[in-house]
Tab-separated table of C-alpha atoms and ligand atoms in Angstrom:
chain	number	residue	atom	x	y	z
A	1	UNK	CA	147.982	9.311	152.693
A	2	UNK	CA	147.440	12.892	152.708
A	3	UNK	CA	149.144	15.176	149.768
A	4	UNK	CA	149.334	17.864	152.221
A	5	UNK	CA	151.603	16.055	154.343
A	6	UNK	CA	154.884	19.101	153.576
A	7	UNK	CA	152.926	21.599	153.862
A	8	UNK	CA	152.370	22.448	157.381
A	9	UNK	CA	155.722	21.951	157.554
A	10	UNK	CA	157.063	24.970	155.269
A	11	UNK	CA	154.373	27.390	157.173
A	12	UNK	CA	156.042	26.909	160.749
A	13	UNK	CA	159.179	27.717	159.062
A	14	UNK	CA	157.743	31.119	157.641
A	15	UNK	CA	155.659	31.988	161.165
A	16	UNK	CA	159.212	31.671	162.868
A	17	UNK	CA	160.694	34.139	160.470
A	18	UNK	CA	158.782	36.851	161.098
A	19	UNK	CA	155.792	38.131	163.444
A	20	UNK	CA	152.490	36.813	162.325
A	21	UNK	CA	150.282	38.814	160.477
A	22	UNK	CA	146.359	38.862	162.610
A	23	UNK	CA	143.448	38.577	161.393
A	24	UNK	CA	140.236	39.306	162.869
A	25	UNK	CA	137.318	38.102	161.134
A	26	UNK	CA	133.596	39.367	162.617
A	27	UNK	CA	130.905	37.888	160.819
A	28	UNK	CA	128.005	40.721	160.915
A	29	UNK	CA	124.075	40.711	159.948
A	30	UNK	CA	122.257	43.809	160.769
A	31	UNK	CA	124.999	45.482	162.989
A	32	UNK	CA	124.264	48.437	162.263
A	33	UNK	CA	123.827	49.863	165.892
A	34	UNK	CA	127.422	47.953	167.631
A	35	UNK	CA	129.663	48.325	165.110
A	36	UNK	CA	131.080	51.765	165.436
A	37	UNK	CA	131.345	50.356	168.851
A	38	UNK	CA	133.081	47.455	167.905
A	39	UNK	CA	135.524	48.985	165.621
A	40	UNK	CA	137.665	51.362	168.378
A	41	UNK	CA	137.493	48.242	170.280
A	42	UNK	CA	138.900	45.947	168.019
A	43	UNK	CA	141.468	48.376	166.455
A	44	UNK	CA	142.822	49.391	170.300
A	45	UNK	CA	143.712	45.198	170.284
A	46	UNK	CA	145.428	45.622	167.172
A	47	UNK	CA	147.478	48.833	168.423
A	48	UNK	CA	148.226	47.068	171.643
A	49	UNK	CA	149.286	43.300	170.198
A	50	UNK	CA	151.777	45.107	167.330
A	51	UNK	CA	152.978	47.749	170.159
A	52	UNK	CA	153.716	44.073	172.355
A	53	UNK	CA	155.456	43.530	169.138
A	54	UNK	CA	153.339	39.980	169.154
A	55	UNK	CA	151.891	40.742	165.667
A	56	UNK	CA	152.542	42.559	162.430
A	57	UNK	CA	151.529	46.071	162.186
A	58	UNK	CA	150.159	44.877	158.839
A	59	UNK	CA	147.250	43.023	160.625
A	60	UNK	CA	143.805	43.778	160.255
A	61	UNK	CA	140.079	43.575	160.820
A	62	UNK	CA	137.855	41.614	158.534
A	63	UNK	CA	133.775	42.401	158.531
A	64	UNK	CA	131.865	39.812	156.456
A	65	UNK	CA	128.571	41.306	155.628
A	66	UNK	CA	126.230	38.437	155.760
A	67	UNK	CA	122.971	40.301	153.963
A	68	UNK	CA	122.744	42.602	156.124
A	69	UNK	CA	119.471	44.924	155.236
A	70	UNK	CA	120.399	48.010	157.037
A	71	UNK	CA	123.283	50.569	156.642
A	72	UNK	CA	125.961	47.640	158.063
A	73	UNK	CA	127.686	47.632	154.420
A	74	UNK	CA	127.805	51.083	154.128
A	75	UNK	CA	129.567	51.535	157.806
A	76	UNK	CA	131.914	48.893	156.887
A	77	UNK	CA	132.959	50.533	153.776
A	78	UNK	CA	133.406	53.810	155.303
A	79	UNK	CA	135.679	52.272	157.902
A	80	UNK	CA	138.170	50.654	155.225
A	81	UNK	CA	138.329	54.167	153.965
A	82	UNK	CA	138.520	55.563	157.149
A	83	UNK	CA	141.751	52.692	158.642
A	84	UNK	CA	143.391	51.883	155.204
A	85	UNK	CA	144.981	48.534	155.363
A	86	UNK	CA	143.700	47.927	159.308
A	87	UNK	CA	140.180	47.307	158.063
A	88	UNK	CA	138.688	44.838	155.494
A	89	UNK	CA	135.142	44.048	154.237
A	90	UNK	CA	133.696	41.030	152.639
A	91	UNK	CA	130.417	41.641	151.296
A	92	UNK	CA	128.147	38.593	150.451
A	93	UNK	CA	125.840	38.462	148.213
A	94	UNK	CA	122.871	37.133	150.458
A	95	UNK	CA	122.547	36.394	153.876
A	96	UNK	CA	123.738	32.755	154.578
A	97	UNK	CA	124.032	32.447	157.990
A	98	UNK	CA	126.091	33.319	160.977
A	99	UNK	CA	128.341	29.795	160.596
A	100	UNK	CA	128.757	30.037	156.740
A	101	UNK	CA	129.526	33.620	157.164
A	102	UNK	CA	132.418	33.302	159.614
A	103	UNK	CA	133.634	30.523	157.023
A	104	UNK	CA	133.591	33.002	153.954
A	105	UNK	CA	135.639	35.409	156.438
A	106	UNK	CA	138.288	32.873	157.873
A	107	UNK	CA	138.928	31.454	154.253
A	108	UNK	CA	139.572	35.321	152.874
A	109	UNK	CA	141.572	36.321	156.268
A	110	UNK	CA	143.414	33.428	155.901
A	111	UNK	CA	144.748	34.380	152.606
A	112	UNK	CA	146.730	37.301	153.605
A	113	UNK	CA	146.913	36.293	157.414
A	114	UNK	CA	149.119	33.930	159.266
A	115	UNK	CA	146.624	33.896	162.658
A	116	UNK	CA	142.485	34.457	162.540
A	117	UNK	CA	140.530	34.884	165.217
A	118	UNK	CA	137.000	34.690	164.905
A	119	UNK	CA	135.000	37.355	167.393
A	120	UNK	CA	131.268	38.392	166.937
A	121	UNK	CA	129.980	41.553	166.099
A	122	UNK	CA	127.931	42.402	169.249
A	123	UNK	CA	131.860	42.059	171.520
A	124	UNK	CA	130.123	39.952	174.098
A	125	UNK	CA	132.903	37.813	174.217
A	126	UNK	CA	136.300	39.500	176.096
A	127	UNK	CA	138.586	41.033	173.611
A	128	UNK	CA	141.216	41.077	176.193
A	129	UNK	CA	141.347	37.211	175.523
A	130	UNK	CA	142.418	37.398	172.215
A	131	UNK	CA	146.160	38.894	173.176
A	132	UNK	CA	146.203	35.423	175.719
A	133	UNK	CA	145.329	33.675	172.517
A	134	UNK	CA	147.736	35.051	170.689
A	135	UNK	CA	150.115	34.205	173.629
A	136	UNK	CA	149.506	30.395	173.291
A	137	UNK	CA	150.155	30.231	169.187
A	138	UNK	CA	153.238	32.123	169.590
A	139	UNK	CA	154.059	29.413	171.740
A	140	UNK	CA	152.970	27.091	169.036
A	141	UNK	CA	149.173	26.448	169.314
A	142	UNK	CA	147.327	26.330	165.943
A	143	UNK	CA	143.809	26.522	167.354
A	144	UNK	CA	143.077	28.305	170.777
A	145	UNK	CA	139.268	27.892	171.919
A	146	UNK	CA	137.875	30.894	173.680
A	147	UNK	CA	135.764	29.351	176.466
A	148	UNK	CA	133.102	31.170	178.742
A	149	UNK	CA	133.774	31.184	182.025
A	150	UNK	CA	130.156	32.646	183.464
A	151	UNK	CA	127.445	33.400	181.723
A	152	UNK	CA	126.103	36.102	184.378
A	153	UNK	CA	124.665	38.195	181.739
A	154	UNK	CA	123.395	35.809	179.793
A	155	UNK	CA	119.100	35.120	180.509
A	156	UNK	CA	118.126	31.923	182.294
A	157	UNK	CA	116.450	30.382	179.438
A	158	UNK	CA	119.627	31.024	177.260
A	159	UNK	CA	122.291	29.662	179.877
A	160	UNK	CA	120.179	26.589	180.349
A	161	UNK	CA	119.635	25.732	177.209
A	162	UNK	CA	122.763	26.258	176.084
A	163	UNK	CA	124.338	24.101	178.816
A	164	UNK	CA	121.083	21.433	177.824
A	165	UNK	CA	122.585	21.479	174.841
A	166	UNK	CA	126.247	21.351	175.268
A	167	UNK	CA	125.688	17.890	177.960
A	168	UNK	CA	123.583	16.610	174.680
A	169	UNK	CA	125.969	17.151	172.372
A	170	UNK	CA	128.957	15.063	174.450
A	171	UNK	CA	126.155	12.247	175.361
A	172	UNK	CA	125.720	11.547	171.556
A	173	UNK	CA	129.060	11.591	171.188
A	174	UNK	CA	130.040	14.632	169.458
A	175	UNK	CA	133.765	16.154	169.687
A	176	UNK	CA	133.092	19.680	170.784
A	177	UNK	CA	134.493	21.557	173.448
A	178	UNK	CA	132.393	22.578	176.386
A	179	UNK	CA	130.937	26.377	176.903
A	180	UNK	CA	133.185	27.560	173.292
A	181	UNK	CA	130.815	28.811	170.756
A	182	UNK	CA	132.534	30.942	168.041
A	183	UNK	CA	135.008	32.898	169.511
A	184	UNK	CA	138.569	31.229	168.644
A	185	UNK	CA	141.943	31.717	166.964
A	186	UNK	CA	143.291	29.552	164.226
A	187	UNK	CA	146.346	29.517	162.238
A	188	UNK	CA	146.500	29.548	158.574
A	189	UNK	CA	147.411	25.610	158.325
A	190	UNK	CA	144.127	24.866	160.616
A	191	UNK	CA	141.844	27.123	158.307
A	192	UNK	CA	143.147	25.262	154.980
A	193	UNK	CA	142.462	22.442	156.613
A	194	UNK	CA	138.864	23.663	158.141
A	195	UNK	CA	138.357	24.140	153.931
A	196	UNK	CA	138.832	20.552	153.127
A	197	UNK	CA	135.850	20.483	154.838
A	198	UNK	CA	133.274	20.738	152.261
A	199	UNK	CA	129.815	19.889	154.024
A	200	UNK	CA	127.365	22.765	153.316
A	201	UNK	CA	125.165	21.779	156.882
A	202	UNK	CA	128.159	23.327	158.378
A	203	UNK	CA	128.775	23.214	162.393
A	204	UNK	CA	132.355	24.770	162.912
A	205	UNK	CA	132.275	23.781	166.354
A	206	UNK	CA	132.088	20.320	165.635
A	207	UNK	CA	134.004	20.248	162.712
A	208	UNK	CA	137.462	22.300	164.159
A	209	UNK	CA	138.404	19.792	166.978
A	210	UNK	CA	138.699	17.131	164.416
A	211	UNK	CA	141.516	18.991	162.607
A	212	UNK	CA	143.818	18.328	165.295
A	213	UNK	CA	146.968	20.361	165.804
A	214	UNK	CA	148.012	21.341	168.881
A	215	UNK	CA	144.946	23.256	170.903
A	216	UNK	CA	145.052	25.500	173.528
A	217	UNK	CA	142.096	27.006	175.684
A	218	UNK	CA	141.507	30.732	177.060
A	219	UNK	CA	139.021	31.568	179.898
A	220	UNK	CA	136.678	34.660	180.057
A	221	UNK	CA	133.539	36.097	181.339
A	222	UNK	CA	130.825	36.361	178.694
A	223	UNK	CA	129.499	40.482	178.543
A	224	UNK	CA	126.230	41.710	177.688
A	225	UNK	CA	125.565	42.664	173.947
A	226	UNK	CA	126.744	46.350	173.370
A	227	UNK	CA	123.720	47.577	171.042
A	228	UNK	CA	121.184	45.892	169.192
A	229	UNK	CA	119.567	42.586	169.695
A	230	UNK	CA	120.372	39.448	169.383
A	231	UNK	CA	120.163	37.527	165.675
A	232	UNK	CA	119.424	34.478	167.158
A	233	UNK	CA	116.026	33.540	168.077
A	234	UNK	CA	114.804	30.820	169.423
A	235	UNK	CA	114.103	29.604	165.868
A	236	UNK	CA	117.654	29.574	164.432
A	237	UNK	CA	119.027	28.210	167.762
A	238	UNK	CA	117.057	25.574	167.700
A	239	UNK	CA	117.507	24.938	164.290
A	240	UNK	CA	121.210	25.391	165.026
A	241	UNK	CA	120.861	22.907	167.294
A	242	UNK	CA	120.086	20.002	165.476
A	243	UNK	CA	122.140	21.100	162.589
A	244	UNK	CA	124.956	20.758	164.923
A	245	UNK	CA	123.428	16.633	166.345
A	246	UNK	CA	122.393	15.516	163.074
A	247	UNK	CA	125.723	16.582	161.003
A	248	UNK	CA	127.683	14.897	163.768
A	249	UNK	CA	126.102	11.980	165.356
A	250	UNK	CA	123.787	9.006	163.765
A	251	UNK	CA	123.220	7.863	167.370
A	252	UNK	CA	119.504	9.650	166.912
A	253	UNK	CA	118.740	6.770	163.917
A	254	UNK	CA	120.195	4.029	166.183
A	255	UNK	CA	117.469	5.054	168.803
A	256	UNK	CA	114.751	4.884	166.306
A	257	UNK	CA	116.402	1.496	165.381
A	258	UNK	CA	116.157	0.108	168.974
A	259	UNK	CA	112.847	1.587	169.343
A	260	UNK	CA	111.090	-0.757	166.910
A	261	UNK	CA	113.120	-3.484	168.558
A	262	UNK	CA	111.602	-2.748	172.005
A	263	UNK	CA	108.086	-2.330	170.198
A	264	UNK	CA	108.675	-5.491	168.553
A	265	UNK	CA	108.831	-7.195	171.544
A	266	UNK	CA	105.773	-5.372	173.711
A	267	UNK	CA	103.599	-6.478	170.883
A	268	UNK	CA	104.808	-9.788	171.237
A	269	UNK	CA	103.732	-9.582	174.982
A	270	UNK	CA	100.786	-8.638	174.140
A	271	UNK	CA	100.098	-11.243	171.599
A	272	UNK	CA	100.692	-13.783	174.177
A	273	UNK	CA	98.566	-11.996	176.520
A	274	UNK	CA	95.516	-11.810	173.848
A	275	UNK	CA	95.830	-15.487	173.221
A	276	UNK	CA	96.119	-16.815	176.742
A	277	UNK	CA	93.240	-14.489	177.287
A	278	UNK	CA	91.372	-16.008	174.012
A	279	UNK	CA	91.877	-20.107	174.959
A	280	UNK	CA	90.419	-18.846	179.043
A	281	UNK	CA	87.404	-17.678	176.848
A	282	UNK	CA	87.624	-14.106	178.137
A	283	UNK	CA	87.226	-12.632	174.550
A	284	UNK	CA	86.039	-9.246	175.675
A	285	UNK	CA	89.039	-7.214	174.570
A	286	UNK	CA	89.200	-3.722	175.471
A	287	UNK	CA	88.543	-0.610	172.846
A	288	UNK	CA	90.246	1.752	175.481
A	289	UNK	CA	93.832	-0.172	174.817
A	290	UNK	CA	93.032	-0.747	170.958
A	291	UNK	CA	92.784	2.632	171.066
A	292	UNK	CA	95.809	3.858	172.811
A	293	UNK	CA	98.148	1.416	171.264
A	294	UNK	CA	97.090	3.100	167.777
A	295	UNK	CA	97.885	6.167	168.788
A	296	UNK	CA	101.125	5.567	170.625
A	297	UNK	CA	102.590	3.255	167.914
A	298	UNK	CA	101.744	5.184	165.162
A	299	UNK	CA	103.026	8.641	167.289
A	300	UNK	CA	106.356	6.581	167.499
A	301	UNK	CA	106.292	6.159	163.746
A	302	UNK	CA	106.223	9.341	163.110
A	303	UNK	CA	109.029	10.045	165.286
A	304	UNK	CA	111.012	7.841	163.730
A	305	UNK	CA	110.452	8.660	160.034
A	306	UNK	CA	111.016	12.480	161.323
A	307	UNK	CA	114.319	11.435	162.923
A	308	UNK	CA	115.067	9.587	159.565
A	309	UNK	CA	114.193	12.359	157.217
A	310	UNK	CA	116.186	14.763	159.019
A	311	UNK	CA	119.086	12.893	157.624
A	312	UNK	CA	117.765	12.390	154.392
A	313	UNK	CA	116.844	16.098	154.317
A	314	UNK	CA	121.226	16.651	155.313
A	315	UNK	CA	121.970	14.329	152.325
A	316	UNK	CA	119.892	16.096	150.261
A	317	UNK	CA	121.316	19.182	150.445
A	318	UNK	CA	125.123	18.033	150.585
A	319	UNK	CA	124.917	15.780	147.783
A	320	UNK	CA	123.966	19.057	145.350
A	321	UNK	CA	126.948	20.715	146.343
A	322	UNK	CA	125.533	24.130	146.256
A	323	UNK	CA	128.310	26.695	146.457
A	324	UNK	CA	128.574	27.878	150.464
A	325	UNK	CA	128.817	31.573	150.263
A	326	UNK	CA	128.771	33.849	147.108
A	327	UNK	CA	131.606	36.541	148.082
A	328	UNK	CA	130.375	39.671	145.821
A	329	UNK	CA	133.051	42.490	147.236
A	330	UNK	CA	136.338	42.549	148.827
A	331	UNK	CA	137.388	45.896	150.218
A	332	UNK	CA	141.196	46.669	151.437
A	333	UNK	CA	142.907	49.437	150.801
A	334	UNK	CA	146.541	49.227	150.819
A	335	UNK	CA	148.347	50.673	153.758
A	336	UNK	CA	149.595	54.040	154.029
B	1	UDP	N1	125.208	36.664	162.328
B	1	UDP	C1	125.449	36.508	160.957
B	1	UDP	N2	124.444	36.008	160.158
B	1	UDP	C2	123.213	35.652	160.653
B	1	UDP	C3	122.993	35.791	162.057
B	1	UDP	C4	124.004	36.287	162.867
B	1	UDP	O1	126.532	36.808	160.470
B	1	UDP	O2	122.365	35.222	159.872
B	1	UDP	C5	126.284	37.196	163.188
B	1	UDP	C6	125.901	38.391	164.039
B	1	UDP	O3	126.034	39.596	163.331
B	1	UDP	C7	126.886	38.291	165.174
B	1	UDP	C8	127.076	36.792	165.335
B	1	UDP	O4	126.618	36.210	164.115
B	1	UDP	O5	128.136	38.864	164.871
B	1	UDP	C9	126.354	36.214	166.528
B	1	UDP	O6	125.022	36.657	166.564
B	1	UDP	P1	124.331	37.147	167.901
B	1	UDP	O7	125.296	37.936	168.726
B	1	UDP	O8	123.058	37.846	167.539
B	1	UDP	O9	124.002	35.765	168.615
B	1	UDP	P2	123.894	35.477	170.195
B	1	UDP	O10	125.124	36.066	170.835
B	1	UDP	O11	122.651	36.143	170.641
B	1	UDP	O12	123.857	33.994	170.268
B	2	MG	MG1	125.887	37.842	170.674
């Protein structure tokens, strides 16, 4: 069915060759403060995964500029002067988000890369991980989820919430792997196939364990952010969060569907109830439950034709097939 059926095929054969060429892609808004942090960090995993002779000395470091309004361009442009050929910038032209972002990224890395891994900015999750990752694809693994084991440093309120939401997520039926948020490696066939993808409401988590492939999974302790503050408030996780139910799972429209159905038949109860009461001659009907059951049904309506314009609102914007990202700079210089 597929046209693509060969090519996976032909990209095995050229992994086998020779030794893959990494990619690191770290999306970054505002990053000002972590990223000359982030960049010994991330270049010390390079040095030590090429010295293992497990990658290419060719592989590199990708920062996608998402917007950023502070000085996190100019840093990253320094740096690709600074580590010729080890480090790469995207710039985009506006900020679109942390999930479009890392999609930009992964679609660029992917072009000169035979592995990506995706890592954020802020190096909360365990860098050491991603030479276990690599482990597992040179072993054959196309995607290799990076999954927290504790979430110690994480606040109460986060933890919880995110947990809340993972349990929510599997009860409504949506594919996505427990306690993973973005930190993963792909190969290069799993990324072409991640950009066959084209929803705009995009929710990679969702999305990349219906690729398939073989999988793999690597455990780590989640750190504390190195500098800065987070650029996800409760706003954008929350927003996140239904992005992530609605794109996946039309079990919220069912509900709404059985609600009326249960409504239905409570007001036929009480349409029984009025008449019995009617043909006894009690007629004196009560203005307290008039009053509630106005409220309450209509407060149910409204819930419902939220729940239903949600979707509408996600067909809306897929069906103008805006373009996702507007890459405005690419910045590699060749390698010494
Ligand atoms: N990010 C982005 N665009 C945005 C918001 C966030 O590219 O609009 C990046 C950010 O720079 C970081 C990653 O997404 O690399 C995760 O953000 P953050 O660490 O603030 O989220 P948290 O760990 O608090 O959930
Ligand atoms: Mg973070």
């Amino acid at each position: 069915m597929r046209s693509s059926k060969t090519r996976p095929l032909l990209i095995i054969m050229s992994q086998s060759d020779s030794i893959p060429v990494l990619a690191i892609v770290v999306p970054c808004y505002n990053e000002q403060e972590v990223l000359p942090l982030t960049n010994p960090e991330l270049l010390a995993t390079l040095d030590r995964l090429a010295t293992a002779g497990k990658i290419s000395p060719k592989s590199f470091i990708l920062y996608v500029n998402d917007g950023s309004r502070d000085a996190t361009w100019e840093i990253i442009e320094r740096l690709t002067e600074e580590f010729p050929g080890r480090v790469a910038g995207l710039d985009l032209a506006a900020n679109v988000g942390h999930q479009k972002a890392l999609l930009a990224g992964l679609e660029k890395g992917a072009e000169e890369a035979d592995l990506t891994v995706s890592i954020d900015a802020d190096l909360q999750d365990d860098t050491a991980a991603i030479d276990r990752m690599v482990d597992q694809a040179l072993e054959g693994a196309d995607i290799v989820y990076g999954i927290r084991q504790s979430r110690a440093t994480d606040t109460w309120f986060k933890r919880n919430t995110a947990l809340a939401f993972y349990r929510l997520m599997k009860r409504l039926g949506v594919k996505s792997e427990y306690n993973h948020a973005d930190f993963r490696l792909m190969s290069r066939r799993a990324v072409e196939e991640l950009m066959r993808y084209g929803e705009v409401n995009l929710f990679l988590r969702g999305i990349v364990p219906l690729i398939g492939y073989r999988q793999g999974r690597v455990y780590y302790d989640r750190k504390e952010r190195q500098a800065g503050e987070s650029k996800y408030p409760l706003k954008k996780m929350l927003a996140f969060a239904v992005d992530g139910i609605t794109s996946f799972s039309v079990k919220p429209v069912r509900m709404v569907f059985f609600m009326g159905i249960i409504f239905m038949l409570v007001a036929l109860g009480i349409g029984i109830y009025v008449a019995i009461r009617h043909l006894t001659g009690h007629t004196t009907v009560g203005w307290t439950s008039l009053v509630l059951s106005v409220w309450f049904c209509s407060g149910v309506i409204l819930l419902g034709l939220g729940i239903v314009g949600e979707y509408i609102g996600k067909i809306y914007t897929e069906v103008k097939h805006r373009p996702r990202y507007n890459p405005s700079r690419y910045l590699r210089r060749p390698h010494p």
